């Protein structure tokens, strides 16, 4: 079985249908000389055979991982699971088409007890080493072993309380070592000797990522997005870079333009002293722009330059995941950004004016949008909001409150609109997203996977609303000083991130300037067709080069 290698000196440009869109774009960025950690890829075609349990597939999996780890060891100068210079890896999914947050990822694979001591020896940072160990136990336990995240969350919460800290980022190395010990007790009865066997960890993680193709949320998403013809996911194994090494490090997501409005300005979220899942999972609220500028003064400018370069290279708005390790910027992923319909129209027009795409390509990109019904909705005399969060996807949502995906589906079946209120933005709620008129979360980032899905579906979304406290057992929520019960009416404003009690009045306007320009394009195309020039031809996708 052929594995694709990605690195500064060994990049292979391959088709997304073979190695997944994520890895294909990684290879393209590495070929451009951008700072991409080295990686290798197990192909999409192996997915169906792994899921079917074919013996030859397991043989190919083991051989591919052995070959790939040897490549990473050579590229990094580290050894997998070593006591002196340990190599840790992430194991990520990657379908031929983007499925944000619907497939699984396992971080810090190879973080055995030996590797912990190796990290301490190599870096002189016991806190980083023990944080990687406990993060590995959480990621492996939830994704590979199927353990409930609540068990890990309870142990973290208990220790944070004992230590008198505000959150786990304030725990010192001794506390994190104790946390790792507590979490190991939670995991080890289910792990069958995997916790201190780096190779066995890697095989189990790769197998779990392939199996995530069959998860309920992934299948629901493919059905909703008409992606049921896809054949599987690839598995990308990449050398870890560490955003959890202190306040000169962090993990984030950046959009080259605002995916909610289409405004030509970057949108960047970063969590200091964190790893990638902290941001995209929606479980944490990003640090403020001022805190980021103080900690990492050069990162914003460097990232801005890379975003512009990627837009030019790919000819579209980019959604980029990145890590900063001790002040050094690493790019982990780029893809075309999910966007609201109104943003799609503005972006298509702007990219055409900037010369990044031709007029026929701009028309192609908005072909699926019902331009006749495209409107901008605004509130009328709404008064003061009861609470404010962070606007993640624009528009107005008015509906009855639901606190779970199941209750949202039940309430929507009555024919009335629903607003889904959740503690965080989990992609497991994709079925609830599909029926909701809007989504609100207590924590999370506007760049989380679930916020991406909300924008793709054209749903207003507010995240990081700290005034929202949900009690799922009681079926109620506290929103600032108000108490909400399931079925109560609420209004959300997804641009400003504002929440209002009851049913607010709205008014709709049409983006006449943009629609007028598109009408001119369409008229020009029709004239050219009538003149015998035929339908504009778009170049067929090629596998190599990308």
Short mmCIF file of C-alpha atoms in Angstrom, two decimals:
data_model
loop_
_atom_site.label_atom_id
_atom_site.label_comp_id
_atom_site.label_asym_id
_atom_site.label_seq_id
_atom_site.Cartn_x
_atom_site.Cartn_y
_atom_site.Cartn_z
CA UNK A 1 0.00 0.00 0.00
CA UNK A 2 1.34 3.44 -0.93
CA UNK A 3 1.43 6.13 1.75
CA UNK A 4 1.77 9.80 0.84
CA UNK A 5 4.50 11.78 2.60
CA UNK A 6 4.20 15.47 3.42
CA UNK A 7 7.18 17.53 4.53
CA UNK A 8 9.70 20.17 3.58
CA UNK A 9 11.83 17.71 1.62
CA UNK A 10 9.34 14.98 0.73
CA UNK A 11 6.02 16.38 -0.45
CA UNK A 12 3.84 14.39 -2.83
CA UNK A 13 0.96 16.17 -4.54
CA UNK A 14 -1.96 13.75 -4.67
CA UNK A 15 -5.65 13.80 -5.47
CA UNK A 16 -8.15 14.59 -2.68
CA UNK A 17 -10.11 11.49 -3.73
CA UNK A 18 -7.04 9.41 -2.80
CA UNK A 19 -5.71 11.05 0.37
CA UNK A 20 -8.56 13.34 1.45
CA UNK A 21 -8.96 17.09 1.01
CA UNK A 22 -7.17 17.91 4.28
CA UNK A 23 -3.97 16.06 3.35
CA UNK A 24 -4.08 17.25 -0.28
CA UNK A 25 -4.14 20.84 0.93
CA UNK A 26 -1.38 20.15 3.47
CA UNK A 27 0.79 18.83 0.64
CA UNK A 28 0.04 21.90 -1.42
CA UNK A 29 1.01 24.23 1.45
CA UNK A 30 4.22 22.31 2.12
CA UNK A 31 5.12 22.63 -1.58
CA UNK A 32 4.65 26.42 -1.21
CA UNK A 33 7.18 26.45 1.60
CA UNK A 34 4.67 27.27 4.35
CA UNK A 35 5.40 26.03 7.90
CA UNK A 36 3.59 22.66 7.89
CA UNK A 37 4.57 19.88 10.35
CA UNK A 38 5.64 16.69 8.51
CA UNK A 39 2.96 14.05 8.01
CA UNK A 40 2.03 10.89 6.15
CA UNK A 41 -1.34 9.67 4.92
CA UNK A 42 -3.12 6.31 4.80
CA UNK A 43 -5.44 6.39 1.76
CA UNK A 44 -9.20 6.69 1.48
CA UNK A 45 -9.46 3.32 -0.28
CA UNK A 46 -8.39 1.53 2.93
CA UNK A 47 -11.40 2.87 4.86
CA UNK A 48 -14.06 0.49 3.51
CA UNK A 49 -11.85 -2.56 4.03
CA UNK A 50 -10.98 -1.59 7.61
CA UNK A 51 -14.66 -1.05 8.44
CA UNK A 52 -15.49 -4.41 6.82
CA UNK A 53 -12.85 -6.13 8.98
CA UNK A 54 -10.80 -7.60 6.13
CA UNK A 55 -7.55 -9.25 7.30
CA UNK A 56 -5.51 -7.81 4.44
CA UNK A 57 -6.65 -4.30 5.44
CA UNK A 58 -5.21 -4.75 8.94
CA UNK A 59 -1.93 -5.89 7.37
CA UNK A 60 -1.85 -2.79 5.13
CA UNK A 61 -2.69 -0.58 8.12
CA UNK A 62 0.20 -1.89 10.23
CA UNK A 63 2.69 -1.76 7.36
CA UNK A 64 1.65 1.75 6.35
CA UNK A 65 1.95 3.05 9.90
CA UNK A 66 5.38 1.43 10.34
CA UNK A 67 6.65 2.98 7.11
CA UNK A 68 5.13 6.37 7.91
CA UNK A 69 6.54 6.56 11.45
CA UNK A 70 10.00 5.80 10.08
CA UNK A 71 9.56 8.78 7.73
CA UNK A 72 8.47 11.08 10.59
CA UNK A 73 11.35 9.96 12.77
CA UNK A 74 13.77 10.81 9.98
CA UNK A 75 12.08 14.17 9.30
CA UNK A 76 12.00 15.28 12.97
CA UNK A 77 15.06 13.61 14.50
CA UNK A 78 12.79 12.17 17.21
CA UNK A 79 11.75 8.59 17.98
CA UNK A 80 8.22 7.38 18.56
CA UNK A 81 7.60 6.71 22.28
CA UNK A 82 11.27 7.34 23.15
CA UNK A 83 12.58 8.09 26.66
CA UNK A 84 14.90 10.84 25.41
CA UNK A 85 13.55 12.57 22.27
CA UNK A 86 9.97 11.35 21.95
CA UNK A 87 7.90 11.86 18.82
CA UNK A 88 4.18 12.41 19.47
CA UNK A 89 1.67 12.47 16.62
CA UNK A 90 -1.88 13.51 15.87
CA UNK A 91 -4.11 11.05 14.01
CA UNK A 92 -6.68 12.95 11.94
CA UNK A 93 -9.46 12.16 9.51
CA UNK A 94 -9.77 13.63 6.02
CA UNK A 95 -12.59 12.91 3.60
CA UNK A 96 -12.38 13.92 -0.07
CA UNK A 97 -14.89 16.70 0.76
CA UNK A 98 -14.83 18.80 3.91
CA UNK A 99 -16.89 17.42 6.82
CA UNK A 100 -15.95 19.82 9.67
CA UNK A 101 -16.00 18.11 13.05
CA UNK A 102 -17.96 15.07 11.87
CA UNK A 103 -15.03 12.63 11.89
CA UNK A 104 -12.59 11.89 14.70
CA UNK A 105 -9.14 13.08 15.75
CA UNK A 106 -6.78 11.69 18.41
CA UNK A 107 -3.99 13.95 19.70
CA UNK A 108 -0.69 13.23 21.47
CA UNK A 109 -0.57 9.61 20.33
CA UNK A 110 2.62 7.94 21.54
CA UNK A 111 2.51 9.73 24.91
CA UNK A 112 3.44 6.74 27.04
CA UNK A 113 4.92 7.04 30.54
CA UNK A 114 8.36 6.70 28.93
CA UNK A 115 7.52 9.50 26.50
CA UNK A 116 6.42 11.75 29.37
CA UNK A 117 9.83 11.41 30.98
CA UNK A 118 11.43 11.90 27.58
CA UNK A 119 9.53 15.16 27.08
CA UNK A 120 10.63 16.38 30.50
CA UNK A 121 14.24 15.51 29.66
CA UNK A 122 14.08 17.04 26.16
CA UNK A 123 12.19 20.24 26.99
CA UNK A 124 12.79 20.83 30.68
CA UNK A 125 9.04 21.40 31.01
CA UNK A 126 7.30 18.90 33.27
CA UNK A 127 4.05 20.84 32.98
CA UNK A 128 3.99 20.45 29.18
CA UNK A 129 4.80 16.74 29.48
CA UNK A 130 2.06 15.95 32.00
CA UNK A 131 -0.45 18.13 30.15
CA UNK A 132 0.24 16.10 26.98
CA UNK A 133 -0.23 12.85 28.92
CA UNK A 134 -3.58 13.84 30.40
CA UNK A 135 -4.74 15.23 27.06
CA UNK A 136 -3.77 11.95 25.40
CA UNK A 137 -5.75 9.98 28.00
CA UNK A 138 -8.82 12.18 27.43
CA UNK A 139 -8.60 12.07 23.62
CA UNK A 140 -7.84 8.34 23.45
CA UNK A 141 -10.41 7.48 26.10
CA UNK A 142 -13.24 9.35 24.40
CA UNK A 143 -12.44 8.62 20.76
CA UNK A 144 -10.86 5.17 20.76
CA UNK A 145 -12.32 3.55 23.89
CA UNK A 146 -15.73 5.25 23.70
CA UNK A 147 -15.69 6.56 27.29
CA UNK A 148 -18.03 9.36 28.31
CA UNK A 149 -16.37 12.80 28.30
CA UNK A 150 -18.28 13.63 31.49
CA UNK A 151 -16.02 11.34 33.51
CA UNK A 152 -12.91 13.27 32.47
CA UNK A 153 -14.66 16.62 32.91
CA UNK A 154 -15.64 15.70 36.48
CA UNK A 155 -12.06 14.84 37.42
CA UNK A 156 -10.78 18.10 35.91
CA UNK A 157 -13.46 20.10 37.72
CA UNK A 158 -12.73 18.41 41.06
CA UNK A 159 -9.00 19.09 40.82
CA UNK A 160 -9.51 22.69 39.69
CA UNK A 161 -11.69 23.20 42.77
CA UNK A 162 -9.19 21.58 45.12
CA UNK A 163 -6.38 23.72 43.72
CA UNK A 164 -8.44 26.90 43.93
CA UNK A 165 -7.87 27.59 40.23
CA UNK A 166 -10.27 29.14 37.72
CA UNK A 167 -9.61 26.46 35.07
CA UNK A 168 -7.21 23.68 34.10
CA UNK A 169 -4.86 26.14 32.38
CA UNK A 170 -3.88 27.36 35.86
CA UNK A 171 -2.87 23.92 37.15
CA UNK A 172 0.84 23.42 37.78
CA UNK A 173 2.88 20.37 36.75
CA UNK A 174 2.31 18.53 40.03
CA UNK A 175 -1.46 18.96 39.77
CA UNK A 176 -1.43 17.83 36.12
CA UNK A 177 0.58 14.74 37.07
CA UNK A 178 -2.09 13.89 39.65
CA UNK A 179 -4.80 14.53 37.06
CA UNK A 180 -3.08 12.19 34.61
CA UNK A 181 -2.92 9.54 37.34
CA UNK A 182 -6.62 9.91 38.12
CA UNK A 183 -7.53 9.72 34.42
CA UNK A 184 -5.33 6.66 33.92
CA UNK A 185 -7.34 4.87 36.61
CA UNK A 186 -10.49 5.80 34.69
CA UNK A 187 -9.10 4.50 31.39
CA UNK A 188 -6.84 1.54 32.11
CA UNK A 189 -9.52 -1.10 32.69
CA UNK A 190 -10.75 -0.46 29.14
CA UNK A 191 -7.36 0.01 27.47
CA UNK A 192 -6.07 -3.60 27.43
CA UNK A 193 -2.42 -2.57 27.74
CA UNK A 194 -2.56 0.20 25.14
CA UNK A 195 -1.62 3.11 27.40
CA UNK A 196 2.11 2.41 27.39
CA UNK A 197 2.54 0.78 23.98
CA UNK A 198 3.05 3.59 21.47
CA UNK A 199 2.67 1.39 18.38
CA UNK A 200 -0.53 -0.19 19.70
CA UNK A 201 -1.89 3.29 20.48
CA UNK A 202 -1.22 4.39 16.92
CA UNK A 203 -2.89 1.37 15.34
CA UNK A 204 -5.96 1.73 17.58
CA UNK A 205 -6.22 5.47 16.89
CA UNK A 206 -5.96 5.03 13.10
CA UNK A 207 -8.57 2.26 13.22
CA UNK A 208 -10.93 4.48 15.28
CA UNK A 209 -10.57 7.38 12.85
CA UNK A 210 -11.47 5.11 9.93
CA UNK A 211 -14.44 3.78 11.91
CA UNK A 212 -15.69 7.33 12.62
CA UNK A 213 -16.84 7.32 8.98
CA UNK A 214 -19.77 5.18 10.17
CA UNK A 215 -20.72 7.38 13.13
CA UNK A 216 -24.30 8.63 13.32
CA UNK A 217 -23.31 12.29 13.10
CA UNK A 218 -21.09 11.67 10.04
CA UNK A 219 -23.82 9.75 8.24
CA UNK A 220 -26.41 12.41 9.11
CA UNK A 221 -24.12 15.17 7.81
CA UNK A 222 -23.43 13.36 4.54
CA UNK A 223 -27.15 12.88 4.00
CA UNK A 224 -27.91 16.55 4.73
CA UNK A 225 -25.11 17.78 2.43
CA UNK A 226 -25.70 15.27 -0.42
CA UNK A 227 -22.28 13.65 0.12
CA UNK A 228 -23.48 10.06 0.28
CA UNK A 229 -21.43 9.10 -2.79
CA UNK A 230 -18.16 9.59 -0.87
CA UNK A 231 -16.33 6.32 -0.26
CA UNK A 232 -14.58 6.99 3.03
CA UNK A 233 -11.96 8.99 4.87
CA UNK A 234 -8.19 9.02 4.75
CA UNK A 235 -6.09 9.02 7.94
CA UNK A 236 -3.39 11.69 8.30
CA UNK A 237 -0.66 11.11 10.90
CA UNK A 238 1.24 14.31 11.66
CA UNK A 239 4.07 15.24 14.01
CA UNK A 240 2.67 17.13 17.00
CA UNK A 241 3.53 20.75 17.58
CA UNK A 242 2.66 22.02 21.02
CA UNK A 243 0.40 24.99 21.61
CA UNK A 244 0.10 24.00 25.27
CA UNK A 245 3.64 25.05 26.26
CA UNK A 246 2.70 28.30 28.04
CA UNK A 247 1.51 31.79 27.18
CA UNK A 248 3.90 32.14 24.23
CA UNK A 249 1.99 29.28 22.61
CA UNK A 250 -1.58 28.57 21.59
CA UNK A 251 -4.01 27.00 19.14
CA UNK A 252 -6.41 28.79 16.85
CA UNK A 253 -8.55 29.05 13.76
CA UNK A 254 -8.50 31.90 11.24
CA UNK A 255 -10.70 32.86 8.31
CA UNK A 256 -9.25 35.03 5.59
CA UNK A 257 -12.59 36.90 5.41
CA UNK A 258 -15.67 37.08 7.61
CA UNK A 259 -17.66 33.93 6.66
CA UNK A 260 -20.87 35.33 8.11
CA UNK A 261 -21.05 38.68 6.27
CA UNK A 262 -18.34 38.30 3.63
CA UNK A 263 -16.54 41.44 4.84
CA UNK A 264 -12.92 41.47 3.56
CA UNK A 265 -11.21 41.25 6.94
CA UNK A 266 -9.66 38.25 8.73
CA UNK A 267 -11.48 36.60 11.62
CA UNK A 268 -9.09 34.97 14.08
CA UNK A 269 -9.76 33.01 17.29
CA UNK A 270 -6.89 31.82 19.48
CA UNK A 271 -6.73 30.07 22.84
CA UNK A 272 -3.39 30.61 24.56
CA UNK A 273 -1.64 27.60 26.15
CA UNK A 274 -3.94 25.18 24.32
CA UNK A 275 -4.16 22.48 21.67
CA UNK A 276 -6.31 22.48 18.54
CA UNK A 277 -9.35 20.64 19.85
CA UNK A 278 -9.76 23.29 22.57
CA UNK A 279 -10.86 25.74 19.86
CA UNK A 280 -12.65 23.68 17.22
CA UNK A 281 -14.56 21.51 19.72
CA UNK A 282 -16.36 24.60 21.01
CA UNK A 283 -15.57 23.69 24.62
CA UNK A 284 -13.52 26.83 25.27
CA UNK A 285 -14.00 30.51 24.62
CA UNK A 286 -11.00 32.17 22.89
CA UNK A 287 -8.75 34.70 24.56
CA UNK A 288 -9.25 38.38 23.82
CA UNK A 289 -7.46 40.10 20.96
CA UNK A 290 -5.56 42.30 23.44
CA UNK A 291 -4.28 39.26 25.38
CA UNK A 292 -3.12 37.62 22.16
CA UNK A 293 -1.30 40.75 20.94
CA UNK A 294 0.53 41.06 24.27
CA UNK A 295 1.56 37.38 24.28
CA UNK A 296 2.28 36.94 20.57
CA UNK A 297 2.87 40.38 19.01
CA UNK A 298 4.18 39.11 15.64
CA UNK A 299 1.71 36.30 15.08
CA UNK A 300 -1.21 38.40 13.83
CA UNK A 301 0.84 40.03 11.04
CA UNK A 302 2.53 36.76 10.03
CA UNK A 303 -0.78 34.93 9.96
CA UNK A 304 -2.39 37.74 7.96
CA UNK A 305 0.28 37.43 5.28
CA UNK A 306 -0.24 33.67 5.07
CA UNK A 307 -4.02 34.09 4.80
CA UNK A 308 -3.59 36.44 1.83
CA UNK A 309 -1.17 34.04 0.18
CA UNK A 310 -3.52 31.09 0.63
CA UNK A 311 -6.44 33.06 -0.83
CA UNK A 312 -4.38 33.77 -3.93
CA UNK A 313 -3.22 30.17 -4.20
CA UNK A 314 -6.66 28.57 -3.74
CA UNK A 315 -8.79 31.36 -5.23
CA UNK A 316 -11.22 31.28 -2.35
CA UNK A 317 -11.79 32.30 1.26
CA UNK A 318 -9.76 30.02 3.53
CA UNK A 319 -10.50 28.43 6.91
CA UNK A 320 -7.12 27.77 8.55
CA UNK A 321 -6.23 25.83 11.70
CA UNK A 322 -2.90 26.80 13.26
CA UNK A 323 -0.69 26.31 16.30
CA UNK A 324 1.86 28.65 17.81
CA UNK A 325 4.70 26.82 19.59
CA UNK A 326 6.95 29.12 21.62
CA UNK A 327 6.24 31.96 19.22
CA UNK A 328 6.65 29.90 16.02
CA UNK A 329 3.61 29.68 13.75
CA UNK A 330 2.62 26.30 12.27
CA UNK A 331 -0.22 25.76 9.77
CA UNK A 332 -2.13 22.53 10.36
CA UNK A 333 -4.94 22.77 7.82
CA UNK A 334 -6.58 24.97 5.23
CA UNK A 335 -9.84 24.53 3.34
CA UNK A 336 -12.43 26.64 1.58
CA UNK A 337 -14.51 28.28 4.28
CA UNK A 338 -18.15 27.42 4.91
CA UNK A 339 -20.18 30.62 4.59
CA UNK A 340 -23.69 31.98 4.85
CA UNK A 341 -25.62 32.59 1.61
CA UNK A 342 -25.32 36.38 1.91
CA UNK A 343 -21.57 36.05 2.55
CA UNK A 344 -21.24 33.75 -0.46
CA UNK A 345 -22.72 36.41 -2.73
CA UNK A 346 -20.49 39.21 -1.44
CA UNK A 347 -17.37 37.02 -1.53
CA UNK A 348 -18.01 35.87 -5.10
CA UNK A 349 -18.35 39.49 -6.23
CA UNK A 350 -15.27 40.66 -4.33
CA UNK A 351 -13.06 37.81 -5.53
CA UNK A 352 -14.08 38.51 -9.12
CA UNK A 353 -13.27 42.23 -8.72
CA UNK A 354 -9.89 41.32 -7.19
CA UNK A 355 -9.05 39.11 -10.16
CA UNK A 356 -8.85 35.88 -8.14
CA UNK A 357 -11.68 34.22 -10.10
CA UNK A 358 -13.40 34.78 -13.44
CA UNK A 359 -17.02 35.87 -13.82
CA UNK A 360 -18.24 32.41 -14.85
CA UNK A 361 -16.60 30.89 -11.76
CA UNK A 362 -18.27 33.52 -9.57
CA UNK A 363 -21.64 32.59 -11.07
CA UNK A 364 -20.91 28.92 -10.53
CA UNK A 365 -20.16 29.47 -6.83
CA UNK A 366 -23.53 31.09 -6.15
CA UNK A 367 -25.53 28.81 -8.46
CA UNK A 368 -27.09 26.93 -5.54
CA UNK A 369 -28.36 30.07 -3.79
CA UNK A 370 -31.98 31.15 -4.23
CA UNK A 371 -31.23 34.78 -5.10
CA UNK A 372 -34.91 35.65 -5.33
CA UNK A 373 -35.35 34.97 -1.61
CA UNK A 374 -32.00 36.38 -0.45
CA UNK A 375 -32.71 38.99 2.20
CA UNK A 376 -31.07 40.67 5.18
CA UNK A 377 -33.28 40.52 8.28
CA UNK A 378 -33.13 43.21 10.97
CA UNK A 379 -34.89 43.73 14.30
CA UNK A 380 -37.46 46.49 14.74
CA UNK A 381 -37.63 48.30 18.12
CA UNK A 382 -36.39 45.26 20.01
CA UNK A 383 -35.29 47.18 23.10
CA UNK A 384 -32.42 46.02 25.28
CA UNK A 385 -31.14 42.45 24.88
CA UNK A 386 -31.42 40.17 27.90
CA UNK A 387 -27.92 38.81 27.22
CA UNK A 388 -25.08 39.06 24.74
CA UNK A 389 -22.63 36.48 23.40
CA UNK A 390 -20.43 36.31 20.33
CA UNK A 391 -22.05 36.46 16.90
CA UNK A 392 -20.92 33.39 14.96
CA UNK A 393 -23.39 33.28 12.06
CA UNK A 394 -25.47 36.25 11.00
CA UNK A 395 -29.21 36.69 10.71
CA UNK A 396 -32.26 36.74 12.99
CA UNK A 397 -33.75 33.62 14.55
CA UNK A 398 -37.12 33.58 16.28
CA UNK A 399 -38.43 30.38 17.80
CA UNK A 400 -39.35 28.20 20.74
CA UNK A 401 -36.57 27.12 23.09
CA UNK A 402 -35.22 23.56 22.92
CA UNK A 403 -32.37 22.21 25.07
CA UNK A 404 -31.42 19.10 23.09
CA UNK A 405 -31.27 17.88 19.53
CA UNK A 406 -34.10 15.45 20.29
CA UNK A 407 -36.41 18.12 21.74
CA UNK A 408 -35.61 20.44 18.80
CA UNK A 409 -36.74 17.74 16.38
CA UNK A 410 -39.86 17.07 18.45
CA UNK A 411 -40.86 20.76 18.69
CA UNK A 412 -40.14 21.45 15.03
CA UNK A 413 -42.49 18.62 14.06
CA UNK A 414 -45.37 20.84 15.26
CA UNK A 415 -44.53 23.30 12.48
CA UNK A 416 -43.20 26.08 14.71
CA UNK A 417 -39.61 27.40 14.58
CA UNK A 418 -37.10 26.28 17.21
CA UNK A 419 -34.01 27.87 18.77
CA UNK A 420 -31.56 25.26 20.05
CA UNK A 421 -29.79 26.25 23.30
CA UNK A 422 -26.77 24.13 24.28
CA UNK A 423 -23.88 24.31 26.77
CA UNK A 424 -21.35 24.06 23.92
CA UNK A 425 -21.27 23.64 20.15
CA UNK A 426 -21.00 19.90 19.66
CA UNK A 427 -21.24 18.52 16.14
CA UNK A 428 -23.15 15.59 17.65
CA UNK A 429 -26.12 18.01 17.53
CA UNK A 430 -26.10 18.21 13.72
CA UNK A 431 -29.63 16.75 13.46
CA UNK A 432 -30.86 19.47 15.81
CA UNK A 433 -29.03 22.12 13.80
CA UNK A 434 -30.84 20.97 10.68
CA UNK A 435 -34.32 21.67 12.12
CA UNK A 436 -33.44 24.75 14.22
CA UNK A 437 -34.05 28.36 13.21
CA UNK A 438 -30.99 29.36 15.27
CA UNK A 439 -28.40 28.08 17.75
CA UNK A 440 -27.09 29.54 21.03
CA UNK A 441 -24.29 28.15 23.22
CA UNK A 442 -22.94 29.09 26.65
CA UNK A 443 -19.29 28.60 25.65
CA UNK A 444 -17.42 28.14 22.40
CA UNK A 445 -15.83 29.99 19.54
CA UNK A 446 -17.18 31.50 16.33
CA UNK A 447 -14.58 29.33 14.56
CA UNK A 448 -15.65 26.01 16.17
CA UNK A 449 -16.71 23.14 13.94
CA UNK A 450 -20.34 23.49 14.94
CA UNK A 451 -20.36 27.24 14.18
CA UNK A 452 -18.98 26.34 10.73
CA UNK A 453 -21.86 23.93 10.20
CA UNK A 454 -24.38 26.57 11.32
CA UNK A 455 -23.03 29.00 8.72
CA UNK A 456 -23.08 26.35 6.03
CA UNK A 457 -26.75 25.70 6.83
CA UNK A 458 -27.51 29.45 6.90
CA UNK A 459 -28.57 29.35 10.57
CA UNK A 460 -28.07 32.33 12.93
CA UNK A 461 -25.67 31.30 15.70
CA UNK A 462 -24.52 32.93 18.94
CA UNK A 463 -21.68 31.35 20.94
CA UNK A 464 -19.92 32.19 24.22
CA UNK A 465 -23.06 33.51 25.93
CA UNK A 466 -21.78 33.28 29.51
CA UNK A 467 -25.12 34.47 30.94
CA UNK A 468 -26.71 31.19 29.74
CA UNK A 469 -26.85 28.36 32.31
CA UNK A 470 -28.69 25.23 31.19
CA UNK A 471 -30.16 22.63 33.58
CA UNK A 472 -31.03 19.69 31.30
CA UNK A 473 -32.53 17.66 34.16
CA UNK A 474 -35.00 20.39 35.08
CA UNK A 475 -35.60 21.26 31.42
CA UNK A 476 -34.88 24.91 32.14
CA UNK A 477 -32.21 27.52 31.56
CA UNK A 478 -31.19 30.70 33.31
CA UNK A 479 -30.52 33.56 30.88
CA UNK A 480 -29.18 36.44 32.97
CA UNK A 481 -32.10 37.17 35.33
CA UNK A 482 -34.73 35.32 33.28
CA UNK A 483 -35.77 31.67 33.53
CA UNK A 484 -36.52 29.85 30.28
CA UNK A 485 -38.51 26.65 29.94
CA UNK A 486 -38.68 24.42 26.90
CA UNK A 487 -41.16 25.91 24.43
CA UNK A 488 -40.71 29.55 25.53
CA UNK A 489 -40.16 32.07 22.73
CA UNK A 490 -36.79 33.73 22.20
CA UNK A 491 -35.19 35.90 19.50
CA UNK A 492 -31.48 35.86 18.60
CA UNK A 493 -29.43 38.30 16.51
CA UNK A 494 -26.53 36.38 15.01
CA UNK A 495 -24.42 39.35 13.88
CA UNK A 496 -24.21 41.24 17.19
CA UNK A 497 -24.65 38.09 19.29
CA UNK A 498 -27.67 39.49 21.14
CA UNK A 499 -30.55 37.56 22.75
CA UNK A 500 -34.08 38.87 23.42
CA UNK A 501 -36.98 37.34 25.31
CA UNK A 502 -40.16 36.67 23.35
CA UNK A 503 -40.98 37.15 19.67
CA UNK A 504 -39.42 40.35 18.30
CA UNK A 505 -40.60 42.10 15.16
CA UNK A 506 -38.33 41.95 12.14
CA UNK A 507 -37.99 43.65 8.78
CA UNK A 508 -36.38 42.25 5.64
CA UNK A 509 -34.35 44.14 3.04
CA UNK A 510 -32.66 42.93 -0.12
CA UNK A 511 -28.99 43.50 -0.99
CA UNK A 512 -29.97 45.32 -4.18
CA UNK A 513 -26.47 46.43 -5.22
CA UNK A 514 -25.05 42.90 -5.14
CA UNK A 515 -28.12 41.37 -6.76
CA UNK A 516 -28.05 44.02 -9.48
CA UNK A 517 -24.45 43.21 -10.35
CA UNK A 518 -25.21 39.49 -10.49
CA UNK A 519 -28.18 40.19 -12.77
CA UNK A 520 -25.80 42.05 -15.10
CA UNK A 521 -23.45 39.05 -15.15
CA UNK A 522 -26.31 36.70 -15.93
CA UNK A 523 -27.54 38.95 -18.73
CA UNK A 524 -24.04 39.07 -20.20
CA UNK A 525 -23.75 35.28 -20.05
CA UNK A 526 -27.15 34.84 -21.73
CA UNK A 527 -26.12 37.25 -24.50
CA UNK A 528 -22.89 35.34 -25.10
CA UNK A 529 -24.82 32.08 -25.22
CA UNK A 530 -27.30 33.52 -27.73
CA UNK A 531 -24.33 34.62 -29.82
CA UNK A 532 -23.19 31.04 -30.13
CA UNK A 533 -20.37 31.17 -27.62
CA UNK A 534 -21.95 28.40 -25.60
CA UNK A 535 -21.92 27.71 -21.90
CA UNK A 536 -18.82 28.85 -20.02
CA UNK A 537 -16.61 25.82 -19.53
CA UNK A 538 -14.97 25.26 -16.15
CA UNK A 539 -11.71 23.38 -16.11
CA UNK A 540 -12.04 19.78 -15.00
CA UNK A 541 -10.49 18.96 -11.63
CA UNK A 542 -7.06 17.42 -11.92
CA UNK A 543 -5.43 15.04 -9.46
CA UNK A 544 -1.84 16.19 -9.99
CA UNK A 545 -0.81 18.87 -9.52
CA UNK A 546 -3.41 20.18 -7.10
#
